[in-house]
Tab-separated table of C-alpha atoms and ligand atoms in Angstrom:
chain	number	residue	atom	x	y	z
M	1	UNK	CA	-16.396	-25.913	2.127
M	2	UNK	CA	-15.383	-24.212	5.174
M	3	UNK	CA	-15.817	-20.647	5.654
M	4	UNK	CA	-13.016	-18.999	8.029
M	5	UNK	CA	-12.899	-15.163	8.418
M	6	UNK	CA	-9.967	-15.491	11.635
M	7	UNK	CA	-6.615	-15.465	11.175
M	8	UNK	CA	-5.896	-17.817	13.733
M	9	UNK	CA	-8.573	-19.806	12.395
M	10	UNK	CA	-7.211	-20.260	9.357
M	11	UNK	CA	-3.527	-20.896	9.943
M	12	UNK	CA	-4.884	-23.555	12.566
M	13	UNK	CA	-7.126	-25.472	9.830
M	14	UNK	CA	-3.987	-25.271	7.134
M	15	UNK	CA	-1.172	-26.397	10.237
M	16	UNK	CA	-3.229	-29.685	10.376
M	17	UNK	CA	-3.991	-29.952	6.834
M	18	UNK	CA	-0.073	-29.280	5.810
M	19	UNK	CA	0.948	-31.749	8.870
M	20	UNK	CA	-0.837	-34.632	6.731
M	21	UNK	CA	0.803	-33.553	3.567
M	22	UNK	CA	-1.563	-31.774	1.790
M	23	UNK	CA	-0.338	-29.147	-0.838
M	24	UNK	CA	-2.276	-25.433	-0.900
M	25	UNK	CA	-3.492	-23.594	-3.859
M	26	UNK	CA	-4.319	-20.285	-3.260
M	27	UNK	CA	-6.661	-17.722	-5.128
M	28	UNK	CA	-7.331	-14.287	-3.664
M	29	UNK	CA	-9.705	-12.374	-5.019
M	30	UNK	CA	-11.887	-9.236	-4.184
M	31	UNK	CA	-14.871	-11.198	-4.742
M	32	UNK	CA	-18.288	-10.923	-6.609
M	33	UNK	CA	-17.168	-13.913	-8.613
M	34	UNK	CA	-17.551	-14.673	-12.013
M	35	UNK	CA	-16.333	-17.212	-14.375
M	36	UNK	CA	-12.541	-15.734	-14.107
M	37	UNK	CA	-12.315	-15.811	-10.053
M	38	UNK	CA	-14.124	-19.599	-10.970
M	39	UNK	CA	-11.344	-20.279	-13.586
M	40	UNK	CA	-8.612	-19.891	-11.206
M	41	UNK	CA	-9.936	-22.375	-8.862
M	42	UNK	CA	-10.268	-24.788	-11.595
M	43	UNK	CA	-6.458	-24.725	-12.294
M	44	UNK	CA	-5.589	-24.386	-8.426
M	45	UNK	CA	-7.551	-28.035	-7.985
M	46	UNK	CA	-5.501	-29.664	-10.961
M	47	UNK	CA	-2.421	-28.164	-9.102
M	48	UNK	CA	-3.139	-29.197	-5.869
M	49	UNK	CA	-4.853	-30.561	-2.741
M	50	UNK	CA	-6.433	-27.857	-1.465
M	51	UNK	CA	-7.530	-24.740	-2.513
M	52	UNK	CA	-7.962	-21.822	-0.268
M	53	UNK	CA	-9.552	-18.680	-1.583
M	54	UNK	CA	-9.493	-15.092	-0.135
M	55	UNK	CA	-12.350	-12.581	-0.483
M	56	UNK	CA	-10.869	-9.608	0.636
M	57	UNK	CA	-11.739	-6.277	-0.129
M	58	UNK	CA	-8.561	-4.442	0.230
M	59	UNK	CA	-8.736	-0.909	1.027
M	60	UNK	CA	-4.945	-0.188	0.571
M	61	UNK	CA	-5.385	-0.596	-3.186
M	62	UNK	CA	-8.414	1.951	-3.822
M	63	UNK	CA	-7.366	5.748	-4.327
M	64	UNK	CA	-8.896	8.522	-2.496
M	65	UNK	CA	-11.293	8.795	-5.603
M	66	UNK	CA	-11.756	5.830	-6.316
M	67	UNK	CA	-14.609	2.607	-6.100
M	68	UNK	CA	-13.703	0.989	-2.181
M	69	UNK	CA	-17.317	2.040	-1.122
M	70	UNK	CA	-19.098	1.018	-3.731
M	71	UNK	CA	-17.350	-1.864	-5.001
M	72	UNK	CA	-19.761	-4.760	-5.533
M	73	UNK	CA	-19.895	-7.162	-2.676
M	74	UNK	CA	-22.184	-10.136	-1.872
M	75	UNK	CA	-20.806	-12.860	0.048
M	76	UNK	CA	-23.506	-15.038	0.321
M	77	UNK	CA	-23.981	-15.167	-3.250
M	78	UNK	CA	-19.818	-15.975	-3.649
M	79	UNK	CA	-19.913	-18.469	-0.501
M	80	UNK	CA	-22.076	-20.645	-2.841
M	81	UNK	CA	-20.421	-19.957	-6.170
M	82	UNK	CA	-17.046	-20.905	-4.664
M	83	UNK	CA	-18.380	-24.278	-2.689
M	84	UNK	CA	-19.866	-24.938	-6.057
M	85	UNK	CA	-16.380	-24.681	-7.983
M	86	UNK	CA	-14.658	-27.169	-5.347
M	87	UNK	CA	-13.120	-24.523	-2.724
M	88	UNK	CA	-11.969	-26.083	0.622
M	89	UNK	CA	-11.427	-22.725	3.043
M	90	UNK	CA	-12.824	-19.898	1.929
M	91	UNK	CA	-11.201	-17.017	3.709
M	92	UNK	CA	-13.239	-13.789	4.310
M	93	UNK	CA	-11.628	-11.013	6.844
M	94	UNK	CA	-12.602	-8.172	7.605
M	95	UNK	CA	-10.989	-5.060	7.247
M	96	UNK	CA	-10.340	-4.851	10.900
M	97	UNK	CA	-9.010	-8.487	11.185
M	98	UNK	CA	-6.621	-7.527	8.279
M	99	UNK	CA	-5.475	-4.115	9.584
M	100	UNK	CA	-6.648	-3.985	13.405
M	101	UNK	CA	-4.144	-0.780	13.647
M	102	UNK	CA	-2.828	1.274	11.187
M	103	UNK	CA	-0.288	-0.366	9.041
M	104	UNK	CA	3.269	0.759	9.364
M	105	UNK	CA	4.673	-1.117	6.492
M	106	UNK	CA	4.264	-1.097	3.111
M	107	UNK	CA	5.551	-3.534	0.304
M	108	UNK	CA	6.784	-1.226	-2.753
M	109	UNK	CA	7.674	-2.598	-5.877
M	110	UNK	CA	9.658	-0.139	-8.442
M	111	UNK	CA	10.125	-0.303	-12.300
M	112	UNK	CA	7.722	-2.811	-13.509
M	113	UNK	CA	4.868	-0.520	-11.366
M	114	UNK	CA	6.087	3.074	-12.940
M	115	UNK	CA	3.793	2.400	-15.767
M	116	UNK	CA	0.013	1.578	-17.000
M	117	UNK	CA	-1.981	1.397	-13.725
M	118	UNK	CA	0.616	2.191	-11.189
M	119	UNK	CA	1.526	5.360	-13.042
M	120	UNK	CA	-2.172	6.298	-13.318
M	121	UNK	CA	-3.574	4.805	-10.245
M	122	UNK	CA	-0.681	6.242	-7.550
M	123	UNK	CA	-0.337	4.113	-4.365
M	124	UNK	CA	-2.229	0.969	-6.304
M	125	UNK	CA	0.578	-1.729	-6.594
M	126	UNK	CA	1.307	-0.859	-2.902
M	127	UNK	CA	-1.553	-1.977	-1.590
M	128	UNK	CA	-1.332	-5.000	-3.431
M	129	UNK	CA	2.022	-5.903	-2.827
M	130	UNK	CA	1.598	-5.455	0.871
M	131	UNK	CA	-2.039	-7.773	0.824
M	132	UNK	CA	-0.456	-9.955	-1.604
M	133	UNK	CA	2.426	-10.655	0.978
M	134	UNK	CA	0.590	-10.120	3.607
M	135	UNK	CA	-2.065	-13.008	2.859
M	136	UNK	CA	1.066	-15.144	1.361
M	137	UNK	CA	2.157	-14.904	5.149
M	138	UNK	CA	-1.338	-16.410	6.695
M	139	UNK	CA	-2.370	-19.058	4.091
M	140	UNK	CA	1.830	-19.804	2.936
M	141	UNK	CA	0.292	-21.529	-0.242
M	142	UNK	CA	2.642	-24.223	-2.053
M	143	UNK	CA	1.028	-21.996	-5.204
M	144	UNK	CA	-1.165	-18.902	-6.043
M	145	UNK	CA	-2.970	-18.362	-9.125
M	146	UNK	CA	-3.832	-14.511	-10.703
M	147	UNK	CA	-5.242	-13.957	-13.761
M	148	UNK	CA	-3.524	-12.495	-17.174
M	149	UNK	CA	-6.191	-9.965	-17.079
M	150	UNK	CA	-4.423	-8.253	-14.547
M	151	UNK	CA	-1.119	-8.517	-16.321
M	152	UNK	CA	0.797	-5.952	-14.214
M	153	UNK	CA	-0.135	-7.418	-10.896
M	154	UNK	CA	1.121	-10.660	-11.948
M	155	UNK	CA	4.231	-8.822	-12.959
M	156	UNK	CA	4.332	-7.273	-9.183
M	157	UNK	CA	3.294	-10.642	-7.392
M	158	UNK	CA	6.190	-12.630	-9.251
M	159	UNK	CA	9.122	-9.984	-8.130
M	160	UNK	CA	7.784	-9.836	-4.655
M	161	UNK	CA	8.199	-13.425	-4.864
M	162	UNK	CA	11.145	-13.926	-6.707
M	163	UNK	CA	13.124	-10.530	-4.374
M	164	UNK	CA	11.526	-11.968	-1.271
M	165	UNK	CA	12.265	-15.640	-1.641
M	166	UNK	CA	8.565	-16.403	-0.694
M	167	UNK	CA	8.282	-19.919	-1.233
M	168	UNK	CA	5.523	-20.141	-3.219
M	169	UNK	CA	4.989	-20.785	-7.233
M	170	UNK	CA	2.730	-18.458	-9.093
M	171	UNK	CA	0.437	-19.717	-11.858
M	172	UNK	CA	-0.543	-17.224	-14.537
M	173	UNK	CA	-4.518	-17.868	-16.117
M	174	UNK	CA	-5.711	-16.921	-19.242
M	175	UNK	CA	-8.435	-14.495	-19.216
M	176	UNK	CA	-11.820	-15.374	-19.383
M	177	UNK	CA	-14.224	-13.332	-21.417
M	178	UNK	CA	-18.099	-12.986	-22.293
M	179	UNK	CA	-18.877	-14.645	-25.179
M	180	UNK	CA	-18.858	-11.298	-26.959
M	181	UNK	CA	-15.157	-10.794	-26.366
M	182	UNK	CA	-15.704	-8.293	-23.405
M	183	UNK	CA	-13.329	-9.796	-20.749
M	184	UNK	CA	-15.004	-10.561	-17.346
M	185	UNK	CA	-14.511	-8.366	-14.224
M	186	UNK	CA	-16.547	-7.324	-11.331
M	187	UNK	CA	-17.060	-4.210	-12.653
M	188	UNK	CA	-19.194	-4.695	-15.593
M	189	UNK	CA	-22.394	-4.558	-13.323
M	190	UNK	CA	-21.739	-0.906	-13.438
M	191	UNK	CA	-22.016	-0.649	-17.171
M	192	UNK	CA	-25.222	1.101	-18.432
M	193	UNK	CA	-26.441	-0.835	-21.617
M	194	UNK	CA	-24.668	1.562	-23.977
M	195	UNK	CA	-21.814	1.545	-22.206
M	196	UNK	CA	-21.581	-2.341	-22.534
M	197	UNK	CA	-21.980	-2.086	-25.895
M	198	UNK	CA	-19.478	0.511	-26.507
M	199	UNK	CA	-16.861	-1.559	-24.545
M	200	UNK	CA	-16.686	-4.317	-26.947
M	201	UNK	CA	-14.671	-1.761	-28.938
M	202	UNK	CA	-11.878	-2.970	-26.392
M	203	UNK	CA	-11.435	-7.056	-27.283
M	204	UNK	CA	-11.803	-5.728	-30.570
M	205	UNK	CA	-9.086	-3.126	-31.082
M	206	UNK	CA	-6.473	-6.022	-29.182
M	207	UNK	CA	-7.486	-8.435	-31.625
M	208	UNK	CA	-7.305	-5.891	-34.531
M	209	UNK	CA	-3.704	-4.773	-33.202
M	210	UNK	CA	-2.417	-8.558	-32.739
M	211	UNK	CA	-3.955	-8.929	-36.564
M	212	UNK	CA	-1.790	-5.945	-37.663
M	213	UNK	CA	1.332	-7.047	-36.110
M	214	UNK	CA	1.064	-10.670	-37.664
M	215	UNK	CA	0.431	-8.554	-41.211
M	216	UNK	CA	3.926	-7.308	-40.648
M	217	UNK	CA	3.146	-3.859	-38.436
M	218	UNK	CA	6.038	-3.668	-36.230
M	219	UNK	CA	5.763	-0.045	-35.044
M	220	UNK	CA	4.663	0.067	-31.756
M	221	UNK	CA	3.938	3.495	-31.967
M	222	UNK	CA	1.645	2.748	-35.306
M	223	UNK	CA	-0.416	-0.266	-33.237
M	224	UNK	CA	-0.708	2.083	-30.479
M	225	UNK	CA	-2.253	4.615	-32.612
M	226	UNK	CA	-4.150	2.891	-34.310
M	227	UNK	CA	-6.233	1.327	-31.187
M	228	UNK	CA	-6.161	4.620	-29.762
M	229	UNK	CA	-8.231	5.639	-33.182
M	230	UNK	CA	-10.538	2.755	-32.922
M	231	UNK	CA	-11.421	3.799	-29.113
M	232	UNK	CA	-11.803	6.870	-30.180
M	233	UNK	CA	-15.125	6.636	-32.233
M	234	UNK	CA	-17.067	5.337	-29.164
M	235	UNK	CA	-18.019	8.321	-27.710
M	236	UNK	CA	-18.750	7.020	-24.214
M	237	UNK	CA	-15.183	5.776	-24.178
M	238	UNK	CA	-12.488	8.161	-22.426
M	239	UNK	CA	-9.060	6.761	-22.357
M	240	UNK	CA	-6.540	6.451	-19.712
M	241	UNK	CA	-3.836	4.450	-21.089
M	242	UNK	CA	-2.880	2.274	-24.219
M	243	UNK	CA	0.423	1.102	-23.931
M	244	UNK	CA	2.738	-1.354	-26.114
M	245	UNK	CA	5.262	-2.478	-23.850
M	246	UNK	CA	7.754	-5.526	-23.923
M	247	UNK	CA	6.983	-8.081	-21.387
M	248	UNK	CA	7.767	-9.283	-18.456
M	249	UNK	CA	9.714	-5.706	-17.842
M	250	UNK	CA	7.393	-3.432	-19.202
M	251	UNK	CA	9.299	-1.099	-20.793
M	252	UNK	CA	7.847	1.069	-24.065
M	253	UNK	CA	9.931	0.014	-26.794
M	254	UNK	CA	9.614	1.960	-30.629
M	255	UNK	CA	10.111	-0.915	-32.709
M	256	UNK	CA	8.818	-4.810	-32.086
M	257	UNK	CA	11.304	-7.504	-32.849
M	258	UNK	CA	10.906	-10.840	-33.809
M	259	UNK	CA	11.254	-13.805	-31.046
M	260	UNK	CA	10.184	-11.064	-28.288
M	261	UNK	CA	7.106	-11.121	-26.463
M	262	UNK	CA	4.963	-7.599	-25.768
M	263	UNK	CA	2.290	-6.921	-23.969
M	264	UNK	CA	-0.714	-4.347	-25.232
M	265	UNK	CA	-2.232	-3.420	-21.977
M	266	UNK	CA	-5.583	-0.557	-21.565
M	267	UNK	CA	-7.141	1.007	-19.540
M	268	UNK	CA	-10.795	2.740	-20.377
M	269	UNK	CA	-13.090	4.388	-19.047
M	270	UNK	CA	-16.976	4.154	-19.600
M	271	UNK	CA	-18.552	7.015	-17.423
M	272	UNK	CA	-17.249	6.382	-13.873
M	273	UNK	CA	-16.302	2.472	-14.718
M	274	UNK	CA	-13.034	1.888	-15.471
M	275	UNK	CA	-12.164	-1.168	-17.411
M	276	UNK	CA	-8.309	-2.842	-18.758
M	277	UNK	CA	-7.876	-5.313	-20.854
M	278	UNK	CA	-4.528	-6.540	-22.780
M	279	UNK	CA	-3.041	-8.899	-24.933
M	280	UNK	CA	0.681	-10.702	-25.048
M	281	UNK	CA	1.770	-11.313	-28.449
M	282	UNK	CA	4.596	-12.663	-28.925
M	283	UNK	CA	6.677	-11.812	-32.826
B	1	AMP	P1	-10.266	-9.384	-8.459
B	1	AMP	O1	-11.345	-9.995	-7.646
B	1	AMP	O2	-10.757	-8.524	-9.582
B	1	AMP	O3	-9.190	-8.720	-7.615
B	1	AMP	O4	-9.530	-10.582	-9.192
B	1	AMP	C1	-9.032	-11.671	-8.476
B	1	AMP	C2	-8.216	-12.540	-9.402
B	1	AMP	O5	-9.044	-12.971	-10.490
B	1	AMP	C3	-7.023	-11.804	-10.027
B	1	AMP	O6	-5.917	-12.699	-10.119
B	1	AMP	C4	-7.554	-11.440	-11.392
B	1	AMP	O7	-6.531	-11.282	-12.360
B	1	AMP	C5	-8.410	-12.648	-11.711
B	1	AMP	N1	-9.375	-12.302	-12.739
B	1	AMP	C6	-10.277	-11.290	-12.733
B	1	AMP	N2	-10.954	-11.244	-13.894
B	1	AMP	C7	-10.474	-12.245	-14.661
B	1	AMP	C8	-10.761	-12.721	-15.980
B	1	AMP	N3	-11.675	-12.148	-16.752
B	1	AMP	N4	-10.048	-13.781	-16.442
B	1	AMP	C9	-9.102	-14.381	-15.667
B	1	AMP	N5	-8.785	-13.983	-14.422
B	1	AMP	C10	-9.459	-12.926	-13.926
């Protein structure tokens, strides 16, 4: 595996690796892998030659409030996890390679961002549209691969694409979870014990609202309350959003019909950790 944290670097080493006909998989990430960053690089190297993958992270995306400072970070620990999994570049800039001056343009994506995490995490989406294009720019990957767990940025990353005319596929990946049900992410280090358990309560009320709507339920407003409820009994659990929309345009809808796909989307928090999760079911 090579490690490249230059631009120039980069787009030199993937010139000479296109030139000889070699088709790039790309998989950014903000690092601290686990399994899920690891899954995406499994379907990126049945997809393709070469898979790039970007540890970047991206400032842009994090709220005033929020985690940028204290979001977990260990590259050395990644650099080996990812030359394990079969990465070819892996791409780590820093902040001032990315952004040497303040950045003038932003990418902003409407509609499908005016709910779930863009409505409660303002400015969000448009740092990850503009790093998402951005980094399309520099690495120009044949394909990219994001995970479900994210469901909304996938949502974002395939209009960019498709209003844009990047020329680049996008893969959707199932989410990976603990064995428990609790689905990875880099921020379940900051769980206390209690907290971990209580968070279970998450997988669970999906799978006890996908159970309900195969029983027949097809209120979304009943599903919605009804993991609301089920949240509600942990009391470390404070939440920000449950949300039964129709997918991929994310709109709230009142009743479910059949042949339609929805998504039930989350978000949590457990102290100051805030954790989504979601679910497409389709009727
Ligand atoms: P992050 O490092 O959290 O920005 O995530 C980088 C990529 O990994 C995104 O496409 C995420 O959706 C994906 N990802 C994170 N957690 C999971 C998971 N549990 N299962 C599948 N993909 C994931």
């Amino acid at each position: 595996m090579i490690q490249v944290s230059s631009i120039v670097e980069l787009r030199k080493l993937l010139k000479e690796l296109r030139q000889n006909g070699k088709e790039v998989g790309f998989v950014p990430t903000m690092g601290f892998l686990h399994e899920g960053h690891i899954s995406l690089v499994e379907a990126a190297k049945v997809h393709t030659d070469i898979v790039v993958m970007s540890i970047f992270v991206n400032p842009l995306q994090f709220g005033p409030n929020e985690d940028f400072d204290r979001y977990p970070r260990d590259i050395e620990r990644d650099s080996e996890l990812a030359a394990a999994a079969g990465v070819d570049i892996l791409f780590t800039p820093t902040v001032e390679e990315m952004y040497p001056k303040k950045m003038l343009t932003n990418i902003s994506v409407s509609q499908v961002t005016e709910t779930l995490c863009g409505k409660s995490r303002p400015g969000h989406f448009d740092g990850v549209a503009t790093v998402v294009t951005k980094l399309f720019q520099i690495v120009q990957p044949d394909y990219a691969f994001f995970g479900q767990k994210d469901a909304q940025q996938v949502a974002v990353v395939e209009q960019i694409v498709f209003d844009l005319s990047i020329p680049v596929t996008i893969v959707p990946c199932p989410i990976i979870r603990e064995q428990d049900g609790l689905a990875k992410s880099s921020r379940n280090v900051y769980l206390s014990a209690e907290e971990r358990e209580q968070a279970l309560v998450l997988s669970q009320s999906l799978g006890y609202a996908e159970q309900r709507i195969k029983q027949g339920e097809l209120s979304a407003a009943t599903v919605r309350q009804e993991i609301i409820d089920k949240i509600s009994e942990k009391p470390l659990a404070e939440i920000d959003y449950v949300e039964v929309l129709t997918y991929p345009e994310m709109v709230s809808t009142s009743t479910l019909n059949k042949g339609e796909t929805y998504l039930i989307a989350l978000a949590v928090k457990f102290g100051r950790t805030r954790l989504i999760d979601n679910t497409m079911v389709t009727i």
